mmCIF file of C-alpha atoms and ligand atoms in Angstrom:
data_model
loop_
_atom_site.group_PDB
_atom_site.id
_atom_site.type_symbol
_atom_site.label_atom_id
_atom_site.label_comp_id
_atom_site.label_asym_id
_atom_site.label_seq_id
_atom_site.Cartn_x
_atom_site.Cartn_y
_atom_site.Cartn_z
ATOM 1 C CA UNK G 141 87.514 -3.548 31.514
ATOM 2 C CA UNK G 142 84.739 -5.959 32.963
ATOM 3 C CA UNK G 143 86.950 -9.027 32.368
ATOM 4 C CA UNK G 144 87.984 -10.363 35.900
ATOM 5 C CA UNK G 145 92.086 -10.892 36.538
ATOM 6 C CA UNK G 146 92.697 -14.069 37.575
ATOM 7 C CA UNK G 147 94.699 -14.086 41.004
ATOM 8 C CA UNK G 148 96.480 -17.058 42.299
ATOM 9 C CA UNK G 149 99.580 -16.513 45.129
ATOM 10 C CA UNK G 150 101.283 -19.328 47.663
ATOM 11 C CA UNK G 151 100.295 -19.479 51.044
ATOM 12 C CA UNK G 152 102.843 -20.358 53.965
ATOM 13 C CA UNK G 153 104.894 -19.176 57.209
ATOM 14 C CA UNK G 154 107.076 -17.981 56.509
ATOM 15 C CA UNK G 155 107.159 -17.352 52.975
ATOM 16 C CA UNK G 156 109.558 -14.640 51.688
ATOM 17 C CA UNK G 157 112.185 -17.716 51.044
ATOM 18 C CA UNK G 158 109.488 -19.038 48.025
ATOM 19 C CA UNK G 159 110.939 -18.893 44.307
ATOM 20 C CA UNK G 160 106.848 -19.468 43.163
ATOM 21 C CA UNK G 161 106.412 -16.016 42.676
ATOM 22 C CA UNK G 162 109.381 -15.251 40.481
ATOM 23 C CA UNK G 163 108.425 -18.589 38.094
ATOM 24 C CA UNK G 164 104.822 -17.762 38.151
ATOM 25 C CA UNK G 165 105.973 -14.212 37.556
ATOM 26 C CA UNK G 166 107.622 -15.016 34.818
ATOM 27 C CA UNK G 167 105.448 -17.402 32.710
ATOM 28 C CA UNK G 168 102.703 -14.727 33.611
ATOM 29 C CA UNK G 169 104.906 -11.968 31.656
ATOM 30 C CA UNK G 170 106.024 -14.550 29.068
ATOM 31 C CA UNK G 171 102.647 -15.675 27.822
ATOM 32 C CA UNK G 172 101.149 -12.270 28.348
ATOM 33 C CA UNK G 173 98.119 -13.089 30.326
ATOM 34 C CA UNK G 174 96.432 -10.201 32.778
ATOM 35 C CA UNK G 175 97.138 -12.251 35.968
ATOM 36 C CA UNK G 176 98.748 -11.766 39.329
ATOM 37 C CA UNK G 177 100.434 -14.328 41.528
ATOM 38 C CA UNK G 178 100.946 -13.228 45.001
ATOM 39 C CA UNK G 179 103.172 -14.366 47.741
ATOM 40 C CA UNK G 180 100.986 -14.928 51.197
ATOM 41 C CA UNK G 181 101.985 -15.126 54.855
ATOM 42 C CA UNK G 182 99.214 -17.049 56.786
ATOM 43 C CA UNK G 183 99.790 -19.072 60.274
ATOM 44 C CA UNK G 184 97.986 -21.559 60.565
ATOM 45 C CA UNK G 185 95.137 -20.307 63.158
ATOM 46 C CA UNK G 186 93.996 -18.433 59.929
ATOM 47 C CA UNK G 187 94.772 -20.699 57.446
ATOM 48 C CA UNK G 188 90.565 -21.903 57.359
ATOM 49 C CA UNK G 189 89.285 -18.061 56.984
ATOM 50 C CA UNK G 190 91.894 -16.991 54.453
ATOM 51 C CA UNK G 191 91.209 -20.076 52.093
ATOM 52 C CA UNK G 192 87.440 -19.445 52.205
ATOM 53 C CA UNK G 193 87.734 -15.826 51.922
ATOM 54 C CA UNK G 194 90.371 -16.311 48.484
ATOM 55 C CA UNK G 195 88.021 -17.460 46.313
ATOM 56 C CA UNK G 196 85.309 -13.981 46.912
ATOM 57 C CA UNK G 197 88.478 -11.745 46.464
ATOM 58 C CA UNK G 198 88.568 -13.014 42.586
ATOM 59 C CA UNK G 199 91.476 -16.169 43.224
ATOM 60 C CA UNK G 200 91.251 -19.247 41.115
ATOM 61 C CA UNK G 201 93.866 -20.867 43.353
ATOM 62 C CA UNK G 202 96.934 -21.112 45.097
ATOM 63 C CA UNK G 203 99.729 -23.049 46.033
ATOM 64 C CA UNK G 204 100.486 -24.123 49.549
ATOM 65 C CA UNK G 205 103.887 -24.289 51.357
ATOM 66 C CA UNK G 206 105.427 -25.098 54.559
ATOM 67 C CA UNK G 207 103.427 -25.223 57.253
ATOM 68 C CA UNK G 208 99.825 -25.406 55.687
ATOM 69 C CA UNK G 209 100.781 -28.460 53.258
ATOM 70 C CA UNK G 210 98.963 -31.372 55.734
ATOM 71 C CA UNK G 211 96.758 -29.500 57.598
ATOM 72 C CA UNK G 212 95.310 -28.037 54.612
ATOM 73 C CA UNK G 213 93.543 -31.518 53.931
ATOM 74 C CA UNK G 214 91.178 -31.038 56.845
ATOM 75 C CA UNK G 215 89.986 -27.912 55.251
ATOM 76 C CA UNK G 216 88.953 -28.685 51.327
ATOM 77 C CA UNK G 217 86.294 -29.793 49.779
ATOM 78 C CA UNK G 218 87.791 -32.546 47.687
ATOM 79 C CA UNK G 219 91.343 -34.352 47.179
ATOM 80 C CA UNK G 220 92.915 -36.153 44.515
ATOM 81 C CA UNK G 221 93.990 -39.268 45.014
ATOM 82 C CA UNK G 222 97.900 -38.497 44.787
ATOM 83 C CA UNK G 223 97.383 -36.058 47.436
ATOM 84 C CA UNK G 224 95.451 -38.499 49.304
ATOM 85 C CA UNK G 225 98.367 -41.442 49.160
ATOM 86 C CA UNK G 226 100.744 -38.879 49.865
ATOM 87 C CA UNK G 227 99.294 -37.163 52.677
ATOM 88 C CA UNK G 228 99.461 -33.649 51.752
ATOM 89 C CA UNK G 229 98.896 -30.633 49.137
ATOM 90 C CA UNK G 230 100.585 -28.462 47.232
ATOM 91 C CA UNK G 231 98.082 -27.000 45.215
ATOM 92 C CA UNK G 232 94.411 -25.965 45.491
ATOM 93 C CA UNK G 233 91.722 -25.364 42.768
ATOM 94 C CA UNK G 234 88.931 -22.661 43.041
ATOM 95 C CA UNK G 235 86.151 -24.371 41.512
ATOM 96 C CA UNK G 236 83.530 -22.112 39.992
ATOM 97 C CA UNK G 237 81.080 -23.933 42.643
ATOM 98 C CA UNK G 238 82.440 -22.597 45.276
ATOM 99 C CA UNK G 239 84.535 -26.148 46.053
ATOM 100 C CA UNK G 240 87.689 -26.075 46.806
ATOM 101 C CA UNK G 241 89.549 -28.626 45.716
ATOM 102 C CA UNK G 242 93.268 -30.051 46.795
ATOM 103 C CA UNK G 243 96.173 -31.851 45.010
ATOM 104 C CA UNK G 244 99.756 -32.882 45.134
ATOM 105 C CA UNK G 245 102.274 -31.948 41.799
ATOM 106 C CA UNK G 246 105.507 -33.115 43.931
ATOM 107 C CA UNK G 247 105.385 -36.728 42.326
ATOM 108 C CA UNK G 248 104.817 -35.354 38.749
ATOM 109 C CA UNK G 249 107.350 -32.494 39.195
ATOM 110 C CA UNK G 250 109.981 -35.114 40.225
ATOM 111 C CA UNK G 251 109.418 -37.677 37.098
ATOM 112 C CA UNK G 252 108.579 -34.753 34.784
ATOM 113 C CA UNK G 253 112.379 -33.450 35.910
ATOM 114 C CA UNK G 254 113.990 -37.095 35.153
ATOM 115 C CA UNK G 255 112.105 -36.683 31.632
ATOM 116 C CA UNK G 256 113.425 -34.207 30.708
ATOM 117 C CA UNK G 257 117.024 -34.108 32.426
ATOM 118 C CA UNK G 258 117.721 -37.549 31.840
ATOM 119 C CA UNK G 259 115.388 -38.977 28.776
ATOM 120 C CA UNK G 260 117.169 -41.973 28.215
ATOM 121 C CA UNK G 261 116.240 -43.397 32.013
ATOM 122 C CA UNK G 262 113.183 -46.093 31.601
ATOM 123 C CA UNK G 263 111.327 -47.007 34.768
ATOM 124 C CA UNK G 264 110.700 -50.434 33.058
ATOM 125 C CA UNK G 265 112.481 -53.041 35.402
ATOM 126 C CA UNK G 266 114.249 -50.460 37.075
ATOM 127 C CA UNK G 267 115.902 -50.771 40.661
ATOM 128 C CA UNK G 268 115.617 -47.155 42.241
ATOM 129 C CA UNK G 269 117.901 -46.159 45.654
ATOM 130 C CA UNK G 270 116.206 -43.641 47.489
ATOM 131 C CA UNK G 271 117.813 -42.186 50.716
ATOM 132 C CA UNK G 272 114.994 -40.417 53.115
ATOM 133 C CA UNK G 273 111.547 -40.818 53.905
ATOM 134 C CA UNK G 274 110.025 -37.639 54.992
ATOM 135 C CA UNK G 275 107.311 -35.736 53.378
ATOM 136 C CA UNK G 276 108.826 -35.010 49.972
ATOM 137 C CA UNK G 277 109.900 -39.111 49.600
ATOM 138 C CA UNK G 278 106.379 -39.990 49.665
ATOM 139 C CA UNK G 279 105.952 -38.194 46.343
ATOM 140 C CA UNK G 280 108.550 -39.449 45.442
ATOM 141 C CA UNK G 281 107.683 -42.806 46.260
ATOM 142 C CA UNK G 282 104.194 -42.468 45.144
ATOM 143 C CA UNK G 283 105.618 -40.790 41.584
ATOM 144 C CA UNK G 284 107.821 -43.905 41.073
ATOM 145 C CA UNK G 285 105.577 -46.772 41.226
ATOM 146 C CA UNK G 286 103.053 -45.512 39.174
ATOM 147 C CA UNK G 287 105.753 -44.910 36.129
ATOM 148 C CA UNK G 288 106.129 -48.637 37.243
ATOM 149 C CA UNK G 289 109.345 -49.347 38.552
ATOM 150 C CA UNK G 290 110.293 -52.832 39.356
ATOM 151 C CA UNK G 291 111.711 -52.166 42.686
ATOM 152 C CA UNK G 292 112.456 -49.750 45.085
ATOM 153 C CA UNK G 293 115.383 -49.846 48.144
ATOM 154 C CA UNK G 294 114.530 -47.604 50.561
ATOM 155 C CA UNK G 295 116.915 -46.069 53.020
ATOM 156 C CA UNK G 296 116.415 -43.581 55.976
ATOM 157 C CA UNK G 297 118.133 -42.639 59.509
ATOM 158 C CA UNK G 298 115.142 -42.979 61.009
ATOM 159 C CA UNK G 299 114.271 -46.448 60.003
ATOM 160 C CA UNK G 300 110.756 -47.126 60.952
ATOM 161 C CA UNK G 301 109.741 -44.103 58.548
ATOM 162 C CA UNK G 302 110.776 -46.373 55.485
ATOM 163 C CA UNK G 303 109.220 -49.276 57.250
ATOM 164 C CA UNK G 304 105.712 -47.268 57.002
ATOM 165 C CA UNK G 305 106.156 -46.802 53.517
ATOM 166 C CA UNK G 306 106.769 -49.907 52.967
ATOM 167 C CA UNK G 307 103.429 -50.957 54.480
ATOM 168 C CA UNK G 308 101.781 -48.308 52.675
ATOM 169 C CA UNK G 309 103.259 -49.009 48.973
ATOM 170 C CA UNK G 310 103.327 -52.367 49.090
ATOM 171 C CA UNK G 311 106.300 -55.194 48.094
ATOM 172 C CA UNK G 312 108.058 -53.354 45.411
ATOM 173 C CA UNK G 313 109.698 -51.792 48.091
ATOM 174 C CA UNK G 314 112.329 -53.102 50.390
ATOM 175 C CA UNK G 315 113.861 -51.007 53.392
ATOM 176 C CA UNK G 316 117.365 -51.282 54.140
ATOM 177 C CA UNK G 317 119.370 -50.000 57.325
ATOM 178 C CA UNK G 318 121.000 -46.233 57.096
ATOM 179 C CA UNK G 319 124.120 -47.893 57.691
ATOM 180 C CA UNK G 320 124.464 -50.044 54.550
ATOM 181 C CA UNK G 321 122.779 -47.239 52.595
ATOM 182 C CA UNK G 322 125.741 -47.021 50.616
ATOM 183 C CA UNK G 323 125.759 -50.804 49.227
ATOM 184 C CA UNK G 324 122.053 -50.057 47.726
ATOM 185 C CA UNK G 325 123.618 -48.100 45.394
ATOM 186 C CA UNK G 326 125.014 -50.895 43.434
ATOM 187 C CA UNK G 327 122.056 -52.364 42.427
ATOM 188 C CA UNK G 328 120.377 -48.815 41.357
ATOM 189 C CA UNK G 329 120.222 -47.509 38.087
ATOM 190 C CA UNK G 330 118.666 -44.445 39.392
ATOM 191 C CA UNK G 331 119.720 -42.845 43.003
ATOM 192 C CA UNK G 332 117.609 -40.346 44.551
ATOM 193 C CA UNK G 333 118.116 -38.453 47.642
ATOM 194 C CA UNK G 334 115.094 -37.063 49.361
ATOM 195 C CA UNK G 335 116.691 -36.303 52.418
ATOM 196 C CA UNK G 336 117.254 -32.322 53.526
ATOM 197 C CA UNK G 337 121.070 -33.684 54.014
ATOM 198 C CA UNK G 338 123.246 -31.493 51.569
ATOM 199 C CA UNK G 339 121.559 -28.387 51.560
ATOM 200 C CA UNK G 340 122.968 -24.967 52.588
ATOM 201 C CA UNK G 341 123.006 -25.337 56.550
ATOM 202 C CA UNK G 342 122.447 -28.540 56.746
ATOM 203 C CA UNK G 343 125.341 -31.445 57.425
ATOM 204 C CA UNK G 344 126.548 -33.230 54.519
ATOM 205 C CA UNK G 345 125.609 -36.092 53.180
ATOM 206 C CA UNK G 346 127.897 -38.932 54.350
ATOM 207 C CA UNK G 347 126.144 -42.248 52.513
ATOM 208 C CA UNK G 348 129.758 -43.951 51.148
ATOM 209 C CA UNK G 349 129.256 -43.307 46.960
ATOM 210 C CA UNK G 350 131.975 -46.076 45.915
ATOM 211 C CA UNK G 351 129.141 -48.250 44.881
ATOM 212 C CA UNK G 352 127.567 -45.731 42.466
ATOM 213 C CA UNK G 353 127.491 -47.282 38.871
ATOM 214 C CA UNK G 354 128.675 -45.349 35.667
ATOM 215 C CA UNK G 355 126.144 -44.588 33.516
ATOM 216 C CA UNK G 356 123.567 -44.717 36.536
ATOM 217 C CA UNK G 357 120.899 -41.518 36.823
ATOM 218 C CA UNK G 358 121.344 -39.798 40.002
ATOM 219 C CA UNK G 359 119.237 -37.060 41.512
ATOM 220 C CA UNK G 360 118.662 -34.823 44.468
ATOM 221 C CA UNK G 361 115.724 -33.022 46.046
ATOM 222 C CA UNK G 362 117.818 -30.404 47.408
ATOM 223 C CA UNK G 363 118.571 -27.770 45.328
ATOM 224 C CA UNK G 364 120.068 -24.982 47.195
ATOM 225 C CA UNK G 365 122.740 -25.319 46.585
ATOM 226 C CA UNK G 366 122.543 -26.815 42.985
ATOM 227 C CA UNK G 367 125.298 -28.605 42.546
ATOM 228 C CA UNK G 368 125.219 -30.742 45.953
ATOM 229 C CA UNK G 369 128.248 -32.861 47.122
ATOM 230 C CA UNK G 370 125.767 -35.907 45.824
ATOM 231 C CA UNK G 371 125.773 -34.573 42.060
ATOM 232 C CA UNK G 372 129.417 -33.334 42.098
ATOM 233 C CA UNK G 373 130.604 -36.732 43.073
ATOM 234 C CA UNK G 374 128.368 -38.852 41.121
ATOM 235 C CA UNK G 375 129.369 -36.905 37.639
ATOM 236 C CA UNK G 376 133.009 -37.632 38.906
ATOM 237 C CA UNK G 377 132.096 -41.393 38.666
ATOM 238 C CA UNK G 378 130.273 -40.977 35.449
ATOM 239 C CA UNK G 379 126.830 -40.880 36.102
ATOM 240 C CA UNK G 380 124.068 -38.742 34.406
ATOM 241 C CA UNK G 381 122.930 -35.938 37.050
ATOM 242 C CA UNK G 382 119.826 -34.239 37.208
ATOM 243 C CA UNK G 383 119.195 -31.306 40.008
ATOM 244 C CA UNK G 384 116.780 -30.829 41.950
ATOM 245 C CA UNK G 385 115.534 -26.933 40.413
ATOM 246 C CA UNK G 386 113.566 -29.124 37.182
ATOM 247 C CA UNK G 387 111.363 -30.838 40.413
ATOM 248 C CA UNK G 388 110.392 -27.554 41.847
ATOM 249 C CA UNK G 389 109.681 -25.776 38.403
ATOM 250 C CA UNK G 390 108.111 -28.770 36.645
ATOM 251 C CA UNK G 391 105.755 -28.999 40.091
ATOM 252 C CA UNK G 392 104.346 -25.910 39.343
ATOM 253 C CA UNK G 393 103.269 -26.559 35.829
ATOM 254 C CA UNK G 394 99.427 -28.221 36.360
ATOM 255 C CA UNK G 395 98.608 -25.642 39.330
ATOM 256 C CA UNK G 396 99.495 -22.725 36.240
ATOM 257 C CA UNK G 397 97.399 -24.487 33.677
ATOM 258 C CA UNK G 398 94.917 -24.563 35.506
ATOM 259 C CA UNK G 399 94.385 -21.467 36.933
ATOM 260 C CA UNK G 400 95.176 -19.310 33.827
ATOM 261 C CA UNK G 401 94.654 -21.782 30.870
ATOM 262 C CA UNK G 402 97.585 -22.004 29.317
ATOM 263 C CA UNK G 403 100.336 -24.944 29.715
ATOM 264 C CA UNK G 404 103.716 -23.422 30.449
ATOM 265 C CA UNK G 405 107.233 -24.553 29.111
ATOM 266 C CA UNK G 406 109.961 -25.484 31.420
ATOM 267 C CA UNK G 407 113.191 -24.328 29.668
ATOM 268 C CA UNK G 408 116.529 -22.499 30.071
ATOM 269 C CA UNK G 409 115.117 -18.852 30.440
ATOM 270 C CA UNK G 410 113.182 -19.848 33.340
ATOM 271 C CA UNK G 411 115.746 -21.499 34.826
ATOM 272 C CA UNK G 412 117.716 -18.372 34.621
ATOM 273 C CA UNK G 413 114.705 -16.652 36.051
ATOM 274 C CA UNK G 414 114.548 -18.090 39.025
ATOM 275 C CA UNK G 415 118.308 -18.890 39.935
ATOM 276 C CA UNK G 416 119.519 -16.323 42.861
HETATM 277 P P1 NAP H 564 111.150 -33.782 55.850
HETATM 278 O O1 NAP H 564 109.780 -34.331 55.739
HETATM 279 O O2 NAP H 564 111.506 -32.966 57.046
HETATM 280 O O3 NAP H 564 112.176 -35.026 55.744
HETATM 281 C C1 NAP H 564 113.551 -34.832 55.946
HETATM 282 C C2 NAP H 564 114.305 -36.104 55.570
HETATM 283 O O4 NAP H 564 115.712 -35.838 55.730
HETATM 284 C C3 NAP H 564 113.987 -37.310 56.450
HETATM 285 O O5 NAP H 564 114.142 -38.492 55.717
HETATM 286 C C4 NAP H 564 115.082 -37.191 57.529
HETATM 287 O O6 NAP H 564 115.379 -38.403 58.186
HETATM 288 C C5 NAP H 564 116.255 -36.775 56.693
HETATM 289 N N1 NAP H 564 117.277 -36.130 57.502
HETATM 290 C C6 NAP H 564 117.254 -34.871 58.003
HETATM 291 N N2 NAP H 564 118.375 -34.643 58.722
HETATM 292 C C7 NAP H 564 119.105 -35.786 58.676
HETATM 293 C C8 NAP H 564 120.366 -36.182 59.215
HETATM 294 N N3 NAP H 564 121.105 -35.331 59.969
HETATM 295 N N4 NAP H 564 120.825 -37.424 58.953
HETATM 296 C C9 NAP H 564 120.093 -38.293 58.194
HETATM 297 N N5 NAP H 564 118.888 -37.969 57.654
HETATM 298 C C10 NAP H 564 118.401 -36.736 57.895
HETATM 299 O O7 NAP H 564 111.524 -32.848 54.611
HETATM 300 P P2 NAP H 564 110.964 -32.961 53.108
HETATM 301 O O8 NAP H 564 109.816 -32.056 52.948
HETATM 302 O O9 NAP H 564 110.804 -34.407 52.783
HETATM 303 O O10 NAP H 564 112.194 -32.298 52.287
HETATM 304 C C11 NAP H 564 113.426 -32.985 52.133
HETATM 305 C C12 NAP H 564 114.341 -32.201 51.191
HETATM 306 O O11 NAP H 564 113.762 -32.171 49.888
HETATM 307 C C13 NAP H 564 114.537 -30.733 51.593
HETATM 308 O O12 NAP H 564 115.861 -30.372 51.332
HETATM 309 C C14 NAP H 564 113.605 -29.974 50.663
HETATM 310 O O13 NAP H 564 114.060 -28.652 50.388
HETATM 311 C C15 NAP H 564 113.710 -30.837 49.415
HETATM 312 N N6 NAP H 564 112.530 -30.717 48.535
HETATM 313 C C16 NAP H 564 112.759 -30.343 47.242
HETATM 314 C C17 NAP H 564 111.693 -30.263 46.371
HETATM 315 C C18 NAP H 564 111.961 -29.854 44.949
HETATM 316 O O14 NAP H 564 111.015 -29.442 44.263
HETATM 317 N N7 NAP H 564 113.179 -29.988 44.468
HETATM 318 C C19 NAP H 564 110.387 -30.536 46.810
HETATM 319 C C20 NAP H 564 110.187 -30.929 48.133
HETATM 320 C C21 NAP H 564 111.287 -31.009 49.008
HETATM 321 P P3 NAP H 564 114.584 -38.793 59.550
HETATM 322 O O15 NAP H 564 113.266 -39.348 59.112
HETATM 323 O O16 NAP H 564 115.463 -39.804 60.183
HETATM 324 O O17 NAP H 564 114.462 -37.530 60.351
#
């Protein structure tokens, strides 16, 4: 009984709306390791205490949620480089030196979802519409042009926001006016909507979708609800959907591996798991 229980949990304000627990819950149960995975409320005043004190209470490392996910970066020891081009973590690594060290999964949970939901889609000369350009598009963003994409048209109500990516990621991609959002899509053979618009208490999203092309991959950040007015309409006009639950499970995978050593499977049963 001398064998130490690895603990690992999600810290954020407020936090009781957070499906980690359930999936970490149940790869936890499902590959029979003696871990726990706790859900943490922490404002940020005592975000720097509680992340210094986590690692003497026996945790390996935890994931970080709204409101800690920027700030968070002022507080570690070391960042990857994803979570330094995106500008924020999601999860943090214990190290057994007493580092503590900070990285970003959004970008590989989001092309690790289009793997597996839509395996046919190649990045390879690929023309990608993305609408938005708030925190989770930078992943996004970031996620896309290293799985080499040959351009990217970028499209958000606020337009300066795109313009700064822009600056940041270079010429691959090319910002175009929230008004003519909607003609973007013609040229896409993957459509991805980043912004919050669509999800339960939020207005719709009104983009015009006659330009959509059959056979094109579209996908959506927001998935609550899962079946958005996007992905309804899209499959209407025979495109391949993907929803946005793979993103949020798939995200979690390297934080898991890491902290308990084995590499968990995103399937069916988990999906079921974690659906309300
Ligand atoms: P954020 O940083 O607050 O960005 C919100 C984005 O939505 C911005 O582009 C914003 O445009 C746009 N937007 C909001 N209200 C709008 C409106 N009325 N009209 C037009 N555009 C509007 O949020 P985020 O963290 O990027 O999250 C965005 C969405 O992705 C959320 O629904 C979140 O739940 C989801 N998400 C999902 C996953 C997943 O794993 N599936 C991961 C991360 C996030 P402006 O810049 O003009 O304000």
């Amino acid at each position: 009984m001398t064998e130490n229980v690895p603990l690992a949990g999600v810290i954020g304000q407020p936090i009781h709306q957070s499906m980690s627990p359930v999936l970490h819950g149940h790869w936890l149960r499902r590959y029979g390791i003696r871990g726990h995975y706790i859900p943490m409320e922490v404002a940020s005043a005592d975000l720097g205490e509680v992340l210094r004190a986590m690692p003497r209470m026996g945790f390996v490392g935890c994931n970080v949620t709204i409101p800690h996910k920027v700030k968070v970066l002022d507080l570690v020891d070391q960042i990857t480089d994803r979570a330094t081009i995106i500008g924020a973590a999601n999860t943090l690594i214990f190290r057994r030196d007493g580092k503590i060290m900070a990285d970003n999964t959004d970008g590989f949970g989001f092309i690790e979802n289009l793997r597996q939901g839509a395996p046919h889609w190649t990045p390879k000369d690929c023309t990608v519409a993305v609408l938005g350009a708030g925190g989770a598009c930078r992943a996004v963003v970031s996620a896309l042009i290293d799985a080499g994409v040959a351009r990217i048209l970028l499209s958000n109500r606020t337009r300066i926001k795109a313009e700064q990516l822009q600056y940041e990621f270079g010429k691959r991609i090319q910002v175009v006016d929230w008004v003519q959002a909607g003609n973007m899509l013609e040229e896409a053979s993957l459509v991805v909507n980043t912004t919050a618009l669509g999800m339960t208490g939020q207005p719709e999203l009104r983009v015009p979708l006659d330009g959509l092309q059959r056979g094109a991959v579209v996908t959506d950040l927001v998935y609550n609800p899962l079946r958005t007015h996007l992905l309804d309409e899209a499959q209407r006009r025979g495109c391949h959907i993907v929803d946005g639950l793979g993103m949020l499970l798939h995200q979690a995978v390297p934080g898991f591996e890491r902290w308990f050593g084995q590499r968990p499977e995103v399937d069916e049963d988990l999906r079921l798991a974690v659906l309300p």
